[in-house]
Amino acid sequence: MTSLETYFKNSQPLDQYIEAMTENKENLLSIYNSFSTPEDDGRLEKIKASNYSKVLVITEDWCGDAMMNIPILKHISEALNLEARVFHRDENTDLIDQYLTNGTARSIPIFVFLNDDFEQQTVWGPRARQVQHFVEETRSKLPAKDDPTFEDKSTESYAIISNRFKTDSQMWKYVYDSILDKLIIN
């Protein structure tokens, strides 16, 4: 099995990944520019004293969750001076298969936080709990898959979710708090 160190070293620096994006770059940068870390967040100081030095991001450009979560992670990694690198999920599924959501889904993004020795300290992703609740609630209104309106309703549902991810600063705060809380617990 390939080590996390090898995956990390063979991954793209986060800024290089963002620069090369073709699908969600504009929205990701808009979220990044619209969000800022709270100046008085004592959690950041507590986390700085911990063992984190790197974060390996498993993602793909087309992912709506990544579009919202990566800009928040970028702010956090800058505040904590973490080296962030991106591994493309679909290039080699051996890595994502170590981080399956609910034991079956290759959901992204996944953030693997590492120490100086490339040892995993904690993992976050693919969504904050409140964001997951919103997505589930929105999708719960879809008709059965065999319903003739399913495709249209599914497209509408995706647009609602995507728009909320792009514009709702409360969603961004949920992601921020969720990541920091995960980093403090470990």
Short mmCIF file of C-alpha atoms in Angstrom, two decimals:
data_model
loop_
_atom_site.label_atom_id
_atom_site.label_comp_id
_atom_site.label_asym_id
_atom_site.label_seq_id
_atom_site.Cartn_x
_atom_site.Cartn_y
_atom_site.Cartn_z
CA MET A 1 0.00 0.00 0.00
CA THR A 2 1.25 3.47 -0.89
CA SER A 3 2.12 5.59 2.13
CA LEU A 4 0.48 8.90 2.98
CA GLU A 5 3.91 10.49 2.60
CA THR A 6 4.14 9.26 -1.01
CA TYR A 7 0.61 10.43 -1.80
CA PHE A 8 1.34 13.81 -0.23
CA LYS A 9 4.64 14.31 -2.05
CA ASN A 10 3.06 13.29 -5.37
CA SER A 11 0.15 15.71 -4.92
CA GLN A 12 -0.37 19.20 -6.25
CA PRO A 13 0.14 22.25 -4.01
CA LEU A 14 -3.30 23.71 -3.23
CA ASP A 15 -2.69 27.03 -5.01
CA GLN A 16 -1.46 25.21 -8.11
CA TYR A 17 -4.58 23.02 -8.06
CA ILE A 18 -6.86 26.07 -7.80
CA GLU A 19 -5.01 27.82 -10.62
CA ALA A 20 -5.49 24.78 -12.90
CA MET A 21 -9.20 24.30 -12.09
CA THR A 22 -11.58 24.34 -15.04
CA GLU A 23 -15.06 23.80 -13.54
CA ASN A 24 -15.58 25.50 -10.17
CA LYS A 25 -12.63 27.88 -9.97
CA GLU A 26 -14.64 31.12 -10.13
CA ASN A 27 -17.08 30.01 -7.43
CA LEU A 28 -14.30 28.63 -5.22
CA LEU A 29 -12.38 31.89 -5.44
CA SER A 30 -15.54 33.90 -4.81
CA ILE A 31 -16.16 31.95 -1.60
CA TYR A 32 -12.50 32.30 -0.59
CA ASN A 33 -12.63 36.07 -1.12
CA SER A 34 -15.97 36.43 0.70
CA PHE A 35 -15.03 34.37 3.77
CA SER A 36 -12.54 35.25 6.46
CA THR A 37 -11.49 33.52 9.64
CA PRO A 38 -12.72 35.23 12.79
CA GLU A 39 -9.92 37.28 14.33
CA ASP A 40 -10.74 36.31 17.91
CA ASP A 41 -11.05 32.54 17.46
CA GLY A 42 -9.09 31.02 20.34
CA ARG A 43 -9.40 27.58 18.79
CA LEU A 44 -6.79 28.51 16.19
CA GLU A 45 -4.18 29.14 18.90
CA LYS A 46 -4.99 25.81 20.59
CA ILE A 47 -4.67 24.00 17.27
CA LYS A 48 -1.35 25.72 16.47
CA ALA A 49 0.09 24.01 19.54
CA SER A 50 -0.85 20.57 18.19
CA ASN A 51 0.93 18.20 15.83
CA TYR A 52 -0.62 19.26 12.52
CA SER A 53 1.72 20.45 9.77
CA LYS A 54 0.11 19.23 6.54
CA VAL A 55 -3.25 18.48 5.00
CA LEU A 56 -3.81 16.12 2.10
CA VAL A 57 -6.97 17.05 0.20
CA ILE A 58 -8.66 14.30 -1.80
CA THR A 59 -10.97 15.93 -4.33
CA GLU A 60 -12.00 16.63 -7.91
CA ASP A 61 -12.66 19.94 -9.64
CA TRP A 62 -16.31 19.16 -10.50
CA CYS A 63 -17.36 18.55 -6.89
CA GLY A 64 -19.81 21.07 -5.42
CA ASP A 65 -18.90 20.20 -1.84
CA ALA A 66 -15.24 20.81 -2.65
CA MET A 67 -16.15 24.14 -4.24
CA MET A 68 -17.46 25.26 -0.84
CA ASN A 69 -15.16 23.40 1.55
CA ILE A 70 -11.75 23.97 -0.03
CA PRO A 71 -11.82 27.79 0.24
CA ILE A 72 -12.62 27.44 3.94
CA LEU A 73 -9.82 24.90 4.36
CA LYS A 74 -7.46 27.26 2.51
CA HIS A 75 -8.16 29.98 5.08
CA ILE A 76 -7.66 27.51 7.94
CA SER A 77 -4.43 26.13 6.47
CA GLU A 78 -3.10 29.67 6.03
CA ALA A 79 -4.01 30.61 9.61
CA LEU A 80 -2.36 27.44 10.94
CA ASN A 81 0.57 27.48 8.50
CA LEU A 82 -0.31 24.01 7.17
CA GLU A 83 1.09 22.82 3.87
CA ALA A 84 -1.94 21.84 1.78
CA ARG A 85 -1.66 19.54 -1.20
CA VAL A 86 -4.35 18.08 -3.47
CA PHE A 87 -4.67 14.50 -4.66
CA HIS A 88 -7.14 13.89 -7.48
CA ARG A 89 -9.51 11.19 -6.29
CA ASP A 90 -10.07 9.61 -9.69
CA GLU A 91 -6.36 9.26 -10.56
CA ASN A 92 -5.94 6.42 -8.08
CA THR A 93 -8.90 5.21 -6.07
CA ASP A 94 -6.70 3.27 -3.64
CA LEU A 95 -6.36 6.42 -1.52
CA ILE A 96 -10.05 7.39 -1.38
CA ASP A 97 -10.93 3.77 -0.69
CA GLN A 98 -9.21 4.19 2.68
CA TYR A 99 -11.67 7.01 3.50
CA LEU A 100 -15.04 5.77 2.28
CA THR A 101 -18.09 7.61 3.60
CA ASN A 102 -20.46 5.21 5.33
CA GLY A 103 -18.13 2.40 4.28
CA THR A 104 -19.20 2.55 0.63
CA ALA A 105 -19.14 6.02 -0.94
CA ARG A 106 -16.09 7.71 -2.46
CA SER A 107 -17.44 11.07 -1.29
CA ILE A 108 -15.23 14.12 -1.54
CA PRO A 109 -13.60 16.26 -0.42
CA ILE A 110 -11.71 14.43 2.29
CA PHE A 111 -9.11 16.33 4.31
CA VAL A 112 -6.40 14.15 5.87
CA PHE A 113 -4.45 16.10 8.49
CA LEU A 114 -0.86 14.93 8.96
CA ASN A 115 2.04 15.61 11.32
CA ASP A 116 5.68 16.27 10.35
CA ASP A 117 6.24 12.51 9.91
CA PHE A 118 3.29 12.23 7.48
CA GLU A 119 1.28 10.31 10.05
CA GLN A 120 -2.47 10.78 9.94
CA GLN A 121 -3.72 12.80 12.90
CA THR A 122 -7.38 13.21 11.93
CA VAL A 123 -9.68 13.17 8.91
CA TRP A 124 -12.52 15.54 7.99
CA GLY A 125 -15.08 15.35 5.23
CA PRO A 126 -16.99 15.39 3.09
CA ARG A 127 -19.50 17.71 4.84
CA ALA A 128 -20.24 19.53 8.04
CA ARG A 129 -23.16 17.95 9.93
CA GLN A 130 -25.50 20.93 9.30
CA VAL A 131 -24.64 20.96 5.60
CA GLN A 132 -25.35 17.23 5.40
CA HIS A 133 -28.73 17.83 7.03
CA PHE A 134 -29.57 20.54 4.48
CA VAL A 135 -28.57 18.29 1.55
CA GLU A 136 -30.57 15.35 2.91
CA GLU A 137 -33.60 17.56 3.53
CA THR A 138 -33.42 19.01 0.01
CA ARG A 139 -33.02 15.59 -1.59
CA SER A 140 -35.82 14.10 0.51
CA LYS A 141 -38.30 16.04 -1.62
CA LEU A 142 -37.25 14.20 -4.79
CA PRO A 143 -39.70 11.75 -6.36
CA ALA A 144 -38.77 8.08 -6.78
CA LYS A 145 -36.05 7.40 -9.35
CA ASP A 146 -38.55 5.72 -11.66
CA ASP A 147 -40.79 8.82 -11.63
CA PRO A 148 -40.73 10.56 -15.05
CA THR A 149 -39.99 13.91 -13.36
CA PHE A 150 -37.05 12.56 -11.34
CA GLU A 151 -34.28 13.86 -13.66
CA ASP A 152 -35.75 17.38 -13.83
CA LYS A 153 -36.42 17.49 -10.10
CA SER A 154 -32.92 16.16 -9.39
CA THR A 155 -31.40 18.90 -11.56
CA GLU A 156 -33.48 21.51 -9.69
CA SER A 157 -32.40 20.04 -6.36
CA TYR A 158 -28.74 20.17 -7.37
CA ALA A 159 -29.14 23.83 -8.41
CA ILE A 160 -30.70 24.71 -5.04
CA ILE A 161 -27.86 23.00 -3.16
CA SER A 162 -25.15 24.48 -5.35
CA ASN A 163 -26.56 28.00 -5.11
CA ARG A 164 -26.73 27.73 -1.33
CA PHE A 165 -23.11 26.50 -1.21
CA LYS A 166 -22.01 29.47 -3.34
CA THR A 167 -23.86 32.19 -1.44
CA ASP A 168 -24.71 31.21 2.14
CA SER A 169 -22.08 32.46 4.57
CA GLN A 170 -23.74 30.48 7.38
CA MET A 171 -22.95 27.28 5.47
CA TRP A 172 -19.33 28.40 5.25
CA LYS A 173 -19.28 29.02 9.00
CA TYR A 174 -20.65 25.52 9.60
CA VAL A 175 -17.77 24.09 7.54
CA TYR A 176 -15.21 26.28 9.34
CA ASP A 177 -16.50 25.32 12.80
CA SER A 178 -16.74 21.64 11.87
CA ILE A 179 -13.13 21.49 10.66
CA LEU A 180 -11.77 23.36 13.69
CA ASP A 181 -13.80 21.24 16.11
CA LYS A 182 -12.39 18.11 14.47
CA LEU A 183 -8.83 19.45 14.78
CA ILE A 184 -9.30 20.32 18.47
CA ILE A 185 -10.77 16.94 19.42
CA ASN A 186 -7.75 15.02 18.12
#
